[in-house]
Coordinates of N, CA and C in Angstrom, one line a residue:
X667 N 53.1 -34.5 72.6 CA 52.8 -35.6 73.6 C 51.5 -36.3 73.3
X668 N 50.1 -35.8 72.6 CA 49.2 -36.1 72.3 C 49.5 -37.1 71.5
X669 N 50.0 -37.0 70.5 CA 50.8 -38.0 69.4 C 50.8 -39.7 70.1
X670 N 52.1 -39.3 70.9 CA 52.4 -40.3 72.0 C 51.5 -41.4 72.6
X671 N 50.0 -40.6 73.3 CA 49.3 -40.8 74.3 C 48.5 -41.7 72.9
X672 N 48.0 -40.8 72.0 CA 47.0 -41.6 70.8 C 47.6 -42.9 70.4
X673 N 48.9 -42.9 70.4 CA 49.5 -44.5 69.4 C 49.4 -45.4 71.0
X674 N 49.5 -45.0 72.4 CA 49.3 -46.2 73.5 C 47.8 -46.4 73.2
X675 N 46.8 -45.5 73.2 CA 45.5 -45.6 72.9 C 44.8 -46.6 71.9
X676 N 46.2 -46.7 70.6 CA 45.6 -47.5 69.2 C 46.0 -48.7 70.0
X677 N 46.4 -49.3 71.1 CA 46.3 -50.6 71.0 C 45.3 -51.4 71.5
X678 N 44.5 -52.3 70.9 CA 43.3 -52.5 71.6 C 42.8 -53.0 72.9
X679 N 42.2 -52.4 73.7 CA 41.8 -52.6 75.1 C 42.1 -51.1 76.1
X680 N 43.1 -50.5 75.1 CA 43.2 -49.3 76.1 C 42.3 -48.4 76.2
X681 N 41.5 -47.7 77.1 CA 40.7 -46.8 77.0 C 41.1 -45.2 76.9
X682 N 42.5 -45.2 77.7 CA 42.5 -44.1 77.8 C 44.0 -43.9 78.4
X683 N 45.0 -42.9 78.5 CA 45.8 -42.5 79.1 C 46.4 -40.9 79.7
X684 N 47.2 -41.5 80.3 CA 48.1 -40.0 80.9 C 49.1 -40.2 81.3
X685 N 50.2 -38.8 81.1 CA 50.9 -38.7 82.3 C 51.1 -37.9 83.2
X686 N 51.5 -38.3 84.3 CA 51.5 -37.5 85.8 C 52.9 -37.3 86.0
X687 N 53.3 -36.4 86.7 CA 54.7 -36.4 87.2 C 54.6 -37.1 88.8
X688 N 56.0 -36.7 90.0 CA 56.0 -37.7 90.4 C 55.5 -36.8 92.1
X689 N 54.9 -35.5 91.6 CA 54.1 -34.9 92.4 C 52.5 -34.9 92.2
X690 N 52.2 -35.7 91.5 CA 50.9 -36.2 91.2 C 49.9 -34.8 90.3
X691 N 51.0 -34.0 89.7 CA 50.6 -32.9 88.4 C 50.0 -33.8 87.6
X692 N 49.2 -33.7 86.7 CA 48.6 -34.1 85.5 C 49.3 -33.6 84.0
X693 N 50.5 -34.2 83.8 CA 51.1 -33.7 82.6 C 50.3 -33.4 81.5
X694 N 49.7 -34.3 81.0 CA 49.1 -34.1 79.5 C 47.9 -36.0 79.7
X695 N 47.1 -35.4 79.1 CA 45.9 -36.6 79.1 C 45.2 -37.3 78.1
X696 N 45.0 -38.5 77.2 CA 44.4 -38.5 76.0 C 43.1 -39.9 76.8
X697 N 42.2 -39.3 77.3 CA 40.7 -40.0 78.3 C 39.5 -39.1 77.4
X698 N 38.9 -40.4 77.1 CA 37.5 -39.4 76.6 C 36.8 -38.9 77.8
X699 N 36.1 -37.4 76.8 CA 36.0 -36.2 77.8 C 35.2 -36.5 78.8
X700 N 34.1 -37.6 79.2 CA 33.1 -37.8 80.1 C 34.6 -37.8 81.4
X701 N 35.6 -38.2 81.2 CA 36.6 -38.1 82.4 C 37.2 -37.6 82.7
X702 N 36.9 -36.2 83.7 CA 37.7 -35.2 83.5 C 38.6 -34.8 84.4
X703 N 39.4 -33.4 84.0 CA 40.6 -33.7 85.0 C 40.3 -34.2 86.4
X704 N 39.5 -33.5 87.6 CA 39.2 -34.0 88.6 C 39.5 -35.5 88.8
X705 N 38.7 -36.4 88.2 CA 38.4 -37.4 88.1 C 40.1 -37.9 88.4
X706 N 40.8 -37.8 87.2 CA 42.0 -38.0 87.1 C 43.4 -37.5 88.4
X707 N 42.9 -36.5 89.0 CA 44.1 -36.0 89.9 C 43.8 -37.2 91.2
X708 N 42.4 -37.7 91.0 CA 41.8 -38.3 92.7 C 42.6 -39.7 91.9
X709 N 42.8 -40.3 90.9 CA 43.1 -41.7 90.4 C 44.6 -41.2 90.7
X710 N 45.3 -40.1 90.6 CA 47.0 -39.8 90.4 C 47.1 -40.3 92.1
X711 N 46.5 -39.6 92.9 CA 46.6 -39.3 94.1 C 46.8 -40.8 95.1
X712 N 45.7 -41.7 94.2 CA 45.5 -43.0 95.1 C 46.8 -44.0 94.4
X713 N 47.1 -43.5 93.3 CA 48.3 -44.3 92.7 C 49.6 -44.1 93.8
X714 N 49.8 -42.8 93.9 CA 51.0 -42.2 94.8 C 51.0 -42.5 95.6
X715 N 49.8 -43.1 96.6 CA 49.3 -43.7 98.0 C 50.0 -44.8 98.0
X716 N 49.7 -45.6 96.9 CA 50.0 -47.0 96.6 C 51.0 -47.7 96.9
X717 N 51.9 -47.1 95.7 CA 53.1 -46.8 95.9 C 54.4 -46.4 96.7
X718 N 53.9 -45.5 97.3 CA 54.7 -44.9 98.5 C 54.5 -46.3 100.0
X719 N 53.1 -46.1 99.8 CA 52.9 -46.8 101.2 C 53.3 -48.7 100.7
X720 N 53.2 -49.1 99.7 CA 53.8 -50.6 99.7 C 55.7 -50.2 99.2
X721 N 56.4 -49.0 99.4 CA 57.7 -48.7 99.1 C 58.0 -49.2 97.8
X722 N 57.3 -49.3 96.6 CA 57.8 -49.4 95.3 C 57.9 -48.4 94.7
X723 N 57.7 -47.4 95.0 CA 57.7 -45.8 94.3 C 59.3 -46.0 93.4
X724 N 60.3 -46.1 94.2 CA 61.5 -46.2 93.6 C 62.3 -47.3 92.6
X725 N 61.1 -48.8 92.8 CA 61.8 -49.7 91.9 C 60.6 -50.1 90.8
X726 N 59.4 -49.7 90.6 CA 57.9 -50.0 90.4 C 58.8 -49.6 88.6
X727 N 57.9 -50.8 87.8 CA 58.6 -50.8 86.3 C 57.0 -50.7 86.0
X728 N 56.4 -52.1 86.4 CA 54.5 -51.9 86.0 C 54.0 -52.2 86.8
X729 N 52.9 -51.0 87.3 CA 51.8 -51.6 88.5 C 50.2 -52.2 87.3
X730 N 50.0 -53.7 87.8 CA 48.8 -53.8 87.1 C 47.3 -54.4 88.1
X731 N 46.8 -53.0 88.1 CA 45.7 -53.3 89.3 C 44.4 -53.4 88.3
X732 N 43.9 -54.7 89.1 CA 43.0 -55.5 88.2 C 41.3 -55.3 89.0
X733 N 40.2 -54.8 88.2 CA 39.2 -54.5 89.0 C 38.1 -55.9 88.0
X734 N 37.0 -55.8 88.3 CA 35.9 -56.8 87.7 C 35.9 -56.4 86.4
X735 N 35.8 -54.9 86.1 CA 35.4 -54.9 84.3 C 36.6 -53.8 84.0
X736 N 37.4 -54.2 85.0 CA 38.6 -53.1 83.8 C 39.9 -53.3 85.0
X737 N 41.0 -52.6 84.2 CA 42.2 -52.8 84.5 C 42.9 -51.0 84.7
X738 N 43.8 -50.8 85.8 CA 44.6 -49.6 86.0 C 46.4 -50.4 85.6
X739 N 46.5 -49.3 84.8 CA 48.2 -49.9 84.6 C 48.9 -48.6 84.6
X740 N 50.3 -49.0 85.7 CA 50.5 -47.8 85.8 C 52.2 -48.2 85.1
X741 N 52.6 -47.2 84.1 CA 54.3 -47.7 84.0 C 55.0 -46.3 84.6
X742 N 55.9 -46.8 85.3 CA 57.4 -46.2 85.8 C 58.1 -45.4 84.5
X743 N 58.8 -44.0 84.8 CA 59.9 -43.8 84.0 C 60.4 -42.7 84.8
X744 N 61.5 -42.8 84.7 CA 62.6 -41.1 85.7 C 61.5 -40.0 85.3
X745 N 61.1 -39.3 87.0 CA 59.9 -38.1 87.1 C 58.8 -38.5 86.6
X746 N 58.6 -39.4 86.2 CA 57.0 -39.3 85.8 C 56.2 -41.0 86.1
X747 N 54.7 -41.3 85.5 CA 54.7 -42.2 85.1 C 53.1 -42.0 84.7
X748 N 52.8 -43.3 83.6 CA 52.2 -43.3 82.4 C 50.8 -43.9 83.4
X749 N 50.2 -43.5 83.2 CA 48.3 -44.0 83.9 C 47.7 -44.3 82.9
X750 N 47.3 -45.8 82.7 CA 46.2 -46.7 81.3 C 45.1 -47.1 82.4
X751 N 43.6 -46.4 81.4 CA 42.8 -47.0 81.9 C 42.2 -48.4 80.9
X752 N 42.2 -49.3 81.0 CA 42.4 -50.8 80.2 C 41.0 -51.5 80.3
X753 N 40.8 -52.2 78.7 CA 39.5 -53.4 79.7 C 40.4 -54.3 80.0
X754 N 39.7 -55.3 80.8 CA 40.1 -56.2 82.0 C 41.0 -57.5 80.6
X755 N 40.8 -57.2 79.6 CA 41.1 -58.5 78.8 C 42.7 -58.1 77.9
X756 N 42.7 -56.5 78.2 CA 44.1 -56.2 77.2 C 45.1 -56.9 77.3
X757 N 46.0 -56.9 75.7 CA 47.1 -57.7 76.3 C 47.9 -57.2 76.7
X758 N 48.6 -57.7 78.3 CA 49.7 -57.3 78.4 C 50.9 -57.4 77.6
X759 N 51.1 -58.4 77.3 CA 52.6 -58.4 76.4 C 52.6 -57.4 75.1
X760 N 51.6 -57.5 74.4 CA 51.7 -56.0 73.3 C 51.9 -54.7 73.9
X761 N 50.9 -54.7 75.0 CA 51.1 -53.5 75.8 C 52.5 -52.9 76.3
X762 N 53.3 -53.6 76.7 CA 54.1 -53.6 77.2 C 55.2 -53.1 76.2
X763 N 55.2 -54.2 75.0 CA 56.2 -53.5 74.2 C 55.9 -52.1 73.7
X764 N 54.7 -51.3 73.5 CA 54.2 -50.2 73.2 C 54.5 -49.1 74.2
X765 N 54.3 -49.4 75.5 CA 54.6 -48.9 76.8 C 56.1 -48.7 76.4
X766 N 56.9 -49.4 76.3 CA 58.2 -49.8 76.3 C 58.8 -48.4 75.2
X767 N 58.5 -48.5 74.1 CA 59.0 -47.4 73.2 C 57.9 -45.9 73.4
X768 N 56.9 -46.0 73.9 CA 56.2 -44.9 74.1 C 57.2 -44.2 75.5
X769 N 57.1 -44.7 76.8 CA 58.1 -44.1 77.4 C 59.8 -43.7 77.0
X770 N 60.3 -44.0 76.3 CA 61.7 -43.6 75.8 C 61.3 -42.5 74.8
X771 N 60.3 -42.1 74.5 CA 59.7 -40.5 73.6 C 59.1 -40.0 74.8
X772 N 58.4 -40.2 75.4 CA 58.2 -39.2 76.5 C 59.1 -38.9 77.2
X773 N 60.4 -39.4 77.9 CA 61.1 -39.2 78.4 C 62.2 -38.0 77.7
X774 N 62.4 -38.5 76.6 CA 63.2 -37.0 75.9 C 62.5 -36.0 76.0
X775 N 61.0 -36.5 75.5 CA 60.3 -35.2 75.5 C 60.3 -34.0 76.6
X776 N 60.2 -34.7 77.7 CA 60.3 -34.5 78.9 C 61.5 -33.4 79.8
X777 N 62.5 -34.2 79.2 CA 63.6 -33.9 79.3 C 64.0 -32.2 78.6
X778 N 63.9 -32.2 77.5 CA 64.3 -31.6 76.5 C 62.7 -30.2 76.7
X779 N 61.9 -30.4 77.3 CA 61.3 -29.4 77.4 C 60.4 -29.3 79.0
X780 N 61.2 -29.5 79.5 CA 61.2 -29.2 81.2 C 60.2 -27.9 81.9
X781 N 61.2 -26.8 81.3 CA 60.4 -26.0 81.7 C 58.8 -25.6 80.6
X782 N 58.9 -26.0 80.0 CA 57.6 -25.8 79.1 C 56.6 -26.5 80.0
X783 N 56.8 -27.8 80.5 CA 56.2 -28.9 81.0 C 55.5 -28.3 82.3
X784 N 56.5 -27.3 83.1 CA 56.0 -26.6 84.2 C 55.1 -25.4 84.2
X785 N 55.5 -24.8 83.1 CA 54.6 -23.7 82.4 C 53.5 -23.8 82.7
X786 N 53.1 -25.6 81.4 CA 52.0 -25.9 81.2 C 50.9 -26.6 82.9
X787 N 52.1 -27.2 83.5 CA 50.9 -27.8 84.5 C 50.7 -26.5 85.3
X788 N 51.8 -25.3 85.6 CA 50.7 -24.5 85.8 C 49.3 -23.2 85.3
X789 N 49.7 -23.4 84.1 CA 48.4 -22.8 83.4 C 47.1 -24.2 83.7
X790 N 47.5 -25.3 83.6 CA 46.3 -25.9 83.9 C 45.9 -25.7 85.4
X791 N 46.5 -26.1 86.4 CA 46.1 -25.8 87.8 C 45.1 -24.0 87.5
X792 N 45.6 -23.6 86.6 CA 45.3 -22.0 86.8 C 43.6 -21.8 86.2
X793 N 43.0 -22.9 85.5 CA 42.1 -23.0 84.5 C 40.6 -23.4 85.7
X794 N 40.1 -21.9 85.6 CA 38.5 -21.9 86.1 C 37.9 -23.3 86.0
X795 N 37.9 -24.3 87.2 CA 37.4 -26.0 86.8 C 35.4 -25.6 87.6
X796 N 35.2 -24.6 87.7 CA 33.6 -24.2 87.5 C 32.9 -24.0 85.9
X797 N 33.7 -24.3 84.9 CA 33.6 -24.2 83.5 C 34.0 -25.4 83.1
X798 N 32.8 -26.1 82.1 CA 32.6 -27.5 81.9 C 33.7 -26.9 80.2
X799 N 34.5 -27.4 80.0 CA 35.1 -28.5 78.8 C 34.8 -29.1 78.0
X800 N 34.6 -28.9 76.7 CA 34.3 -30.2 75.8 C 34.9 -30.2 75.1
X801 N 34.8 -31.2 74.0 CA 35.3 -31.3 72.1 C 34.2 -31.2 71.5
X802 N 34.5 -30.4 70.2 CA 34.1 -30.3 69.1 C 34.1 -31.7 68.3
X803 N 32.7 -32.1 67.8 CA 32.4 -33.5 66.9 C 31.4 -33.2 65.8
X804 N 31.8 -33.9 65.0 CA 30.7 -33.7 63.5 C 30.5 -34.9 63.4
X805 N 29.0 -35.2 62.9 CA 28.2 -35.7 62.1 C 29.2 -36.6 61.1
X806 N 29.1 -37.6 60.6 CA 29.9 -38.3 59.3 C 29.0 -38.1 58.1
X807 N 27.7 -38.0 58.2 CA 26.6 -37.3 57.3 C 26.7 -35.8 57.6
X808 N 27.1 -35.5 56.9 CA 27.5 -33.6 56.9 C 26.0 -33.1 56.6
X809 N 24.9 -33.8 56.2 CA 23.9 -33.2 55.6 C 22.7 -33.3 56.7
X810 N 23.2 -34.3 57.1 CA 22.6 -34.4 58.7 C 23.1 -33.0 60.0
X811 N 23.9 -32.9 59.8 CA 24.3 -31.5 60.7 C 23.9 -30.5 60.1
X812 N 23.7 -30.6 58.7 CA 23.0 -29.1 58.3 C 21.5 -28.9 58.4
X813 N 20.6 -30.1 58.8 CA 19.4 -30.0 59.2 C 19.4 -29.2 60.5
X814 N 20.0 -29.5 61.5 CA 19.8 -28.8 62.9 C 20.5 -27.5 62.5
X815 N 21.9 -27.5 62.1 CA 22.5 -26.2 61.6 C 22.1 -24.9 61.2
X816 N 20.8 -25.4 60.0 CA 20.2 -24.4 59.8 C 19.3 -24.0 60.5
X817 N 18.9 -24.7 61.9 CA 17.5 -24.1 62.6 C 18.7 -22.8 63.3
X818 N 20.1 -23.0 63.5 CA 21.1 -22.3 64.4 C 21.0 -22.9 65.8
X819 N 20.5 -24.7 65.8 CA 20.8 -25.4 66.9 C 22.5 -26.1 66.8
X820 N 22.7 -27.0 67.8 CA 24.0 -27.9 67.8 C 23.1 -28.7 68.9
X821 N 23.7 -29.8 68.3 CA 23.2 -31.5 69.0 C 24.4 -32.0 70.1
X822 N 23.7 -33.0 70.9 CA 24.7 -33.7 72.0 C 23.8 -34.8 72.3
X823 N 24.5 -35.8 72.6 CA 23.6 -37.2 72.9 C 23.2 -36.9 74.2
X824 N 22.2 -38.0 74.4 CA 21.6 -38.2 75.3 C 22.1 -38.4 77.1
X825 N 23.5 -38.9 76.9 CA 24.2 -39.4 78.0 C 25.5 -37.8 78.3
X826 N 25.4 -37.3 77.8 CA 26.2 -35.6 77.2 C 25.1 -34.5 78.2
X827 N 23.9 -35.0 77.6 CA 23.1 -33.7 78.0 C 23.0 -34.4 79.9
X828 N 23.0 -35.4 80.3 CA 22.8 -36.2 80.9 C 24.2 -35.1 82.3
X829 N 25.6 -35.5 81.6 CA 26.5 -35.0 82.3 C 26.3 -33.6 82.4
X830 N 26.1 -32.8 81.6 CA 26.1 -31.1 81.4 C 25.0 -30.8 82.7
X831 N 24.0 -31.6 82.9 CA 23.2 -31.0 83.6 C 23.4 -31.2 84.9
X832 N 24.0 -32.2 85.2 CA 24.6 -32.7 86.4 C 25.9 -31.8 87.2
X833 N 26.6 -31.1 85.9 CA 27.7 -30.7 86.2 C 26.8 -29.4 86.9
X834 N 26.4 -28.7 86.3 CA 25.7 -27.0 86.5 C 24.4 -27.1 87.4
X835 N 24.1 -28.7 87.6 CA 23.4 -28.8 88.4 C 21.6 -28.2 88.6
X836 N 21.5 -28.1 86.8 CA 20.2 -27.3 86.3 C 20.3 -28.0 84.8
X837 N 18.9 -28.3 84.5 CA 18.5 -28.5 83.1 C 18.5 -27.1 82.3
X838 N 18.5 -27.6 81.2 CA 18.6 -26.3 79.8 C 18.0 -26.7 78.8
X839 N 18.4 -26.0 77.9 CA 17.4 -25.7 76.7 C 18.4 -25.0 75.8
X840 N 19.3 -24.2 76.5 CA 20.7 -23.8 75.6 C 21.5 -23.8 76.0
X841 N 22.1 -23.4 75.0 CA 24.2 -23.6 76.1 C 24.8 -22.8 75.2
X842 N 26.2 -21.9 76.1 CA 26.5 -20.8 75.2 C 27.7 -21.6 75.5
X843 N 28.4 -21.4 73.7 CA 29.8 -22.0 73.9 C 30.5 -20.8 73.4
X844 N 32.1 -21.2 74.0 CA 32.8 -20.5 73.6 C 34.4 -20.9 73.4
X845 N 34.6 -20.4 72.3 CA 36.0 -20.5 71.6 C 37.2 -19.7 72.5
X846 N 38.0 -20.0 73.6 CA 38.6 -18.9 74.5 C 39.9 -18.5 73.4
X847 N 40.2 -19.4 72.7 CA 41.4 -18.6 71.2 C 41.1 -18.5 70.7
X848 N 40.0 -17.9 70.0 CA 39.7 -17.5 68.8 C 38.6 -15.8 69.4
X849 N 38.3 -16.0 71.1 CA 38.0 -14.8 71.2 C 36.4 -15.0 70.8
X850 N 35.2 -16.3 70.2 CA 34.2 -16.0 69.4 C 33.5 -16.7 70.3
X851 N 32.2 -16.2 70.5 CA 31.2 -17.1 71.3 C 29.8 -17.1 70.4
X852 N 29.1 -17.9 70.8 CA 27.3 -17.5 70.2 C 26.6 -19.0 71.4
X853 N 25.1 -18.5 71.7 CA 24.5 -19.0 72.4 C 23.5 -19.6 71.4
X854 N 23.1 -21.4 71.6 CA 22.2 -22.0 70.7 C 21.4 -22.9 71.7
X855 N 20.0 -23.0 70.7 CA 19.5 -24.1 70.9 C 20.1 -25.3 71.2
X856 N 19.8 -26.6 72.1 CA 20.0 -27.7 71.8 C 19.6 -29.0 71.5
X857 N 19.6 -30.0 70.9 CA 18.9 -31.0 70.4 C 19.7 -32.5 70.9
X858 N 19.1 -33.3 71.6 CA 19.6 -34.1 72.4 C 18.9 -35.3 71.7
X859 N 19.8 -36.1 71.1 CA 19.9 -37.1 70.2 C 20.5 -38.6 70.7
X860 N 19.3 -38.9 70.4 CA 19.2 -40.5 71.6 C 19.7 -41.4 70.2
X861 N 20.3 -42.1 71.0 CA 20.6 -43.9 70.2 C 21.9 -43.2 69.6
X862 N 22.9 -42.5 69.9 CA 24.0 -42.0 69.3 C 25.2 -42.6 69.2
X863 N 26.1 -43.4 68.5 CA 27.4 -43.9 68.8 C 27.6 -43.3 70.2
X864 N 28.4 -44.2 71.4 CA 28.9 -43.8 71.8 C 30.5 -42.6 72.4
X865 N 30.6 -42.4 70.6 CA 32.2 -42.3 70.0 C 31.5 -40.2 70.4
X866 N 30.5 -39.8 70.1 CA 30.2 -38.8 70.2 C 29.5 -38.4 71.9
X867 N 29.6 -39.4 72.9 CA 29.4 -38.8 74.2 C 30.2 -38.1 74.4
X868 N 30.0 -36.9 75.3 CA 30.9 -36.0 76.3 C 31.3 -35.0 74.8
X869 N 30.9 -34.9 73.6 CA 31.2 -33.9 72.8 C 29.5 -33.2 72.3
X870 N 30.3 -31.7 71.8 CA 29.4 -30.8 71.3 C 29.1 -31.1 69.7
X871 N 28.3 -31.6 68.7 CA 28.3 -31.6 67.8 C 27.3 -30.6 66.9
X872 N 28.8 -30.2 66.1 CA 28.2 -28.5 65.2 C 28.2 -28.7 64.3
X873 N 27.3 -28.2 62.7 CA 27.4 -27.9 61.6 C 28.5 -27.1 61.1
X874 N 28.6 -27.2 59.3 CA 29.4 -26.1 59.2 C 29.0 -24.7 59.5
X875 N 27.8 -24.2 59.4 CA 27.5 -22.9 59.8 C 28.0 -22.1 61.5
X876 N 27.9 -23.4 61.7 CA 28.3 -22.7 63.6 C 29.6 -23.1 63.9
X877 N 30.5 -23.8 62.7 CA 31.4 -24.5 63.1 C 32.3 -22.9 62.7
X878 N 31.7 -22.5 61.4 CA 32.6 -21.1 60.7 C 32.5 -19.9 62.2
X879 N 31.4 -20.1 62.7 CA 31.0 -18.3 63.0 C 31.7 -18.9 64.4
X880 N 32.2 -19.5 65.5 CA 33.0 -20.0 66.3 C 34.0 -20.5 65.8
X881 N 34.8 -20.5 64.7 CA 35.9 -20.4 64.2 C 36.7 -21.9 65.2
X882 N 35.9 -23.4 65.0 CA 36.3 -24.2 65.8 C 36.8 -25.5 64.3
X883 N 36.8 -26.1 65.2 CA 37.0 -27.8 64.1 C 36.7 -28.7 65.2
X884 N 37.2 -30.1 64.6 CA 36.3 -31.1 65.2 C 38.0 -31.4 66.1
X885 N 37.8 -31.8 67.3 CA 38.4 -31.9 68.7 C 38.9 -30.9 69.2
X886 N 38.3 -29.5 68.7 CA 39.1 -28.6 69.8 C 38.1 -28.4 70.8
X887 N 38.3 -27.9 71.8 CA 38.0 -28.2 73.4 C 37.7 -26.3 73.3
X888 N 36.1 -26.3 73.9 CA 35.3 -24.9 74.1 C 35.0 -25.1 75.2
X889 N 34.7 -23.8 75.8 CA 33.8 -23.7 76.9 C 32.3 -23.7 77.2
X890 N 31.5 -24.6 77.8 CA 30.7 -24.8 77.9 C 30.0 -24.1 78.7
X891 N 28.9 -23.5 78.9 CA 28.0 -22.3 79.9 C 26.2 -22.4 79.7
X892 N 25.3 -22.7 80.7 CA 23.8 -23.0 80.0 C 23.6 -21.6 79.6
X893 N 23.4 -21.8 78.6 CA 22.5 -20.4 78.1 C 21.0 -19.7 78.7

């Protein structure tokens, strides 16, 4: 389904998507990580409102709710439907035809693995949300992550350290992450790195040294904890 969610995402203007089913579950999500599930169940929730209360729940093909600097697009398909967070300028018409073949693969998918689908939204309902989430990010200068690497720090921008602190509601100095599949944790320094692409907010960025001994790569999703 990731697959899916990434090729609606390649079209330009999209920022982000999901789908929900039509009890406002959070199927599967491809939203950079500053937006997280919470965020997303209160946007499912006010969609449902929408919907129900103006009676299109049953014929709604595309809802396109238009704000000052961005756009909500929601598309219809049997049990479910697709949530785009958009800038205000995307095109609809490309969109649409993307929307158009992206829903007829989610829908088999859907279909064809039902109860897996249920499994999964309840192992997520089931997932400790007092435990911050992230992804794993590298450096595109590998030689540059081996500078911090070797002190046995990991870096996070400035707007990162920004959220982390807000979430736990206390400043740090470390943060212990941890790999929940692979079973490996280690507690580091951190180095909070201003003027950073934005493409690395809301992620942990590791060298190879810390990347081996937490047995991670770049986009898998650790547990976050201040050290």
């Amino acid at each position: 389904m990731q697959d899916i969610l990434r090729y609606i995402n390649s079209v330009e203007g999209v920022i982000g998507s999901a789908v929900f089913n039509d009890h406002g579950v959070v199927v599967d999500h491809a939203f950079p990580p500053l937006i997280d599930t919470n965020s997303l169940k209160s946007a499912v929730g006010l969609v449902l409102e929408c919907t129900h209360g103006l009676q299109i729940a049953q014929t709604l093909d595309i809802l396109d709710l238009r704000y000052a600097e961005g756009r909500i697009i929601i598309k219809a398909f049997p049990g479910a439907m697709l949530c785009l967070l958009c800038a205000k300028n995307v095109n609809l018409q490309v969109l649409t035809i993307t929307l158009n073949m992206a829903v007829k693969k989610l829908e088999s998918l859907l279909t064809t693995s039902a109860e897996a689908t249920k499994t999964g939204a309840s192992a997520d309902e089931a997932v400790d949300e007092s435990i911050l989430r992230l992804s794993i990010s590298h450096l595109a200068n590998r030689d540059a992550s081996k500078s911090f690497d070797s002190l046995g720090m990991i870096a996070i921008s400035q707007p990162t350290s920004v959220y982390i602190s807000e979430f736990y509601k206390t400043p740090f100095k470390k943060l212990t992450l941890t790999n929940t599949t692979a079973g490996t944790s280690g507690t580091f320094a951190v180095m909070v790195m201003k003027d950073m692409d934005p493409q690395f907010d809301g992620t942990i960025i590791v060298g190879p040294g810390i990347e081996k001994k937490l047995q991670v790569s770049e986009g898998d999703k650790i547990e976050i904890k201040i050290g």
